[in-house]
């Protein structure tokens, strides 16, 4: 029995030595450690965040493009209204000019020949006033 007790005591000491934590040196932070790849779960999280950011940028780009197109359309409408207003003013000016034009004066005779290439004297007068 004494030998069994002795064996048990030896086993107990061996077990306690293995089980007891041995002081290990603390690893010093090493700045030159290689970059470890994130886990696949964090990859999918990063991918989803990147997709959200990309979608936000696409949405912003589309909103800016729509705004730009609306501004261009408004500018085009404004230009057309301005052109129509100028054309109307020129038409009124041409009517006044035609009313004052003496058909037997040198300018009146010249204008008669000039107007032959136009559908009406008013259109000829508008063209003449635009270019002079």
Short mmCIF file of C-alpha atoms in Angstrom, two decimals:
data_model
loop_
_atom_site.label_atom_id
_atom_site.label_comp_id
_atom_site.label_asym_id
_atom_site.label_seq_id
_atom_site.Cartn_x
_atom_site.Cartn_y
_atom_site.Cartn_z
CA UNK A 1 0.00 0.00 0.00
CA UNK A 2 2.85 2.24 0.66
CA UNK A 3 3.96 1.94 -2.93
CA UNK A 4 0.47 2.82 -4.17
CA UNK A 5 0.44 5.90 -1.98
CA UNK A 6 3.85 6.83 -3.28
CA UNK A 7 2.71 6.44 -6.90
CA UNK A 8 -0.41 8.49 -6.23
CA UNK A 9 1.65 11.25 -4.68
CA UNK A 10 3.99 11.29 -7.69
CA UNK A 11 1.07 11.46 -10.09
CA UNK A 12 -0.50 14.20 -8.04
CA UNK A 13 2.63 16.33 -8.13
CA UNK A 14 3.08 15.76 -11.88
CA UNK A 15 -0.56 16.68 -12.46
CA UNK A 16 -0.27 19.85 -10.39
CA UNK A 17 2.89 20.88 -12.24
CA UNK A 18 1.20 20.51 -15.61
CA UNK A 19 -1.99 22.19 -14.42
CA UNK A 20 -0.37 25.14 -12.67
CA UNK A 21 0.16 28.08 -15.01
CA UNK A 22 3.72 28.81 -15.70
CA UNK A 23 4.54 32.48 -15.96
CA UNK A 24 4.94 33.24 -19.60
CA UNK A 25 6.45 36.46 -20.84
CA UNK A 26 3.84 38.94 -22.03
CA UNK A 27 4.16 39.53 -25.77
CA UNK A 28 5.30 43.02 -26.51
CA UNK A 29 3.20 44.84 -29.09
CA UNK A 30 5.01 44.57 -32.35
CA UNK A 31 4.15 47.22 -34.90
CA UNK A 32 5.67 45.14 -37.64
CA UNK A 33 3.22 42.29 -37.17
CA UNK A 34 1.63 41.17 -40.39
CA UNK A 35 -1.93 42.28 -41.10
CA UNK A 36 -4.38 39.54 -40.27
CA UNK A 37 -7.28 39.09 -42.61
CA UNK A 38 -10.63 39.90 -41.07
CA UNK A 39 -13.05 37.08 -40.69
CA UNK A 40 -15.53 36.38 -43.49
CA UNK A 41 -18.31 37.78 -41.29
CA UNK A 42 -16.56 41.15 -41.01
CA UNK A 43 -15.83 41.02 -44.76
CA UNK A 44 -19.51 40.76 -45.52
CA UNK A 45 -20.24 43.61 -43.10
CA UNK A 46 -17.63 45.79 -44.78
CA UNK A 47 -18.98 44.83 -48.21
CA UNK A 48 -22.52 45.73 -47.18
CA UNK A 49 -21.35 49.08 -45.78
CA UNK A 50 -19.43 49.79 -48.98
CA UNK A 51 -22.49 48.87 -51.03
CA UNK A 52 -24.60 51.27 -48.96
CA UNK A 53 -22.08 54.08 -49.43
CA UNK A 54 -21.90 53.34 -53.16
CA UNK A 55 -25.69 53.36 -53.41
CA UNK A 56 -25.79 56.70 -51.57
CA UNK A 57 -23.30 58.20 -54.02
CA UNK A 58 -25.22 56.85 -57.00
CA UNK A 59 -28.41 58.34 -55.58
CA UNK A 60 -26.70 61.70 -55.05
CA UNK A 61 -25.31 61.63 -58.59
CA UNK A 62 -28.74 60.88 -60.00
CA UNK A 63 -30.31 63.70 -57.96
CA UNK A 64 -27.64 66.14 -59.16
CA UNK A 65 -28.11 65.04 -62.77
CA UNK A 66 -31.89 65.48 -62.49
CA UNK A 67 -31.40 68.94 -60.98
CA UNK A 68 -28.98 69.87 -63.77
CA UNK A 69 -31.40 68.67 -66.44
CA UNK A 70 -34.23 70.68 -64.87
CA UNK A 71 -32.03 73.78 -64.75
CA UNK A 72 -31.11 73.29 -68.42
CA UNK A 73 -34.77 72.87 -69.34
CA UNK A 74 -35.70 76.04 -67.44
CA UNK A 75 -32.86 77.93 -69.11
CA UNK A 76 -33.98 76.70 -72.54
CA UNK A 77 -37.55 77.83 -71.83
CA UNK A 78 -36.28 81.21 -70.63
CA UNK A 79 -34.18 81.60 -73.78
CA UNK A 80 -37.14 80.68 -76.00
CA UNK A 81 -39.36 83.23 -74.24
CA UNK A 82 -36.67 85.89 -74.58
CA UNK A 83 -36.23 85.08 -78.27
CA UNK A 84 -40.00 85.24 -78.86
CA UNK A 85 -40.14 88.59 -77.06
CA UNK A 86 -37.26 89.94 -79.16
CA UNK A 87 -38.89 88.61 -82.32
CA UNK A 88 -42.18 90.31 -81.43
CA UNK A 89 -40.37 93.59 -80.74
CA UNK A 90 -38.54 93.29 -84.07
CA UNK A 91 -41.83 92.55 -85.84
CA UNK A 92 -43.39 95.71 -84.36
CA UNK A 93 -40.31 97.71 -85.33
CA UNK A 94 -40.54 96.32 -88.90
CA UNK A 95 -44.22 97.28 -89.12
CA UNK A 96 -43.39 100.82 -88.03
CA UNK A 97 -40.49 101.01 -90.48
CA UNK A 98 -42.67 99.78 -93.34
CA UNK A 99 -45.35 102.33 -92.46
CA UNK A 100 -42.80 105.17 -92.63
CA UNK A 101 -41.06 103.89 -95.77
CA UNK A 102 -41.71 105.98 -98.88
CA UNK A 103 -42.06 103.41 -101.71
CA UNK A 104 -40.80 105.94 -104.28
CA UNK A 105 -37.65 106.95 -102.40
CA UNK A 106 -34.34 105.29 -103.32
CA UNK A 107 -34.52 103.20 -100.14
CA UNK A 108 -38.16 102.27 -100.90
CA UNK A 109 -37.31 101.22 -104.48
CA UNK A 110 -34.32 99.23 -103.23
CA UNK A 111 -36.49 97.55 -100.59
CA UNK A 112 -39.10 96.55 -103.18
CA UNK A 113 -36.41 94.62 -105.10
CA UNK A 114 -35.00 93.18 -101.84
CA UNK A 115 -38.46 91.99 -100.70
CA UNK A 116 -39.04 90.00 -103.90
CA UNK A 117 -37.10 87.05 -102.39
CA UNK A 118 -39.35 86.86 -99.30
CA UNK A 119 -42.90 85.57 -98.79
CA UNK A 120 -44.01 88.95 -97.41
CA UNK A 121 -42.71 92.50 -97.10
CA UNK A 122 -42.94 92.17 -93.31
CA UNK A 123 -40.56 89.20 -93.29
CA UNK A 124 -38.21 91.08 -95.62
CA UNK A 125 -38.32 94.12 -93.32
CA UNK A 126 -37.58 91.94 -90.27
CA UNK A 127 -34.60 90.40 -92.03
CA UNK A 128 -33.39 93.81 -93.20
CA UNK A 129 -33.66 95.32 -89.70
CA UNK A 130 -31.95 92.33 -88.08
CA UNK A 131 -28.94 92.63 -90.35
CA UNK A 132 -28.60 96.38 -90.23
#
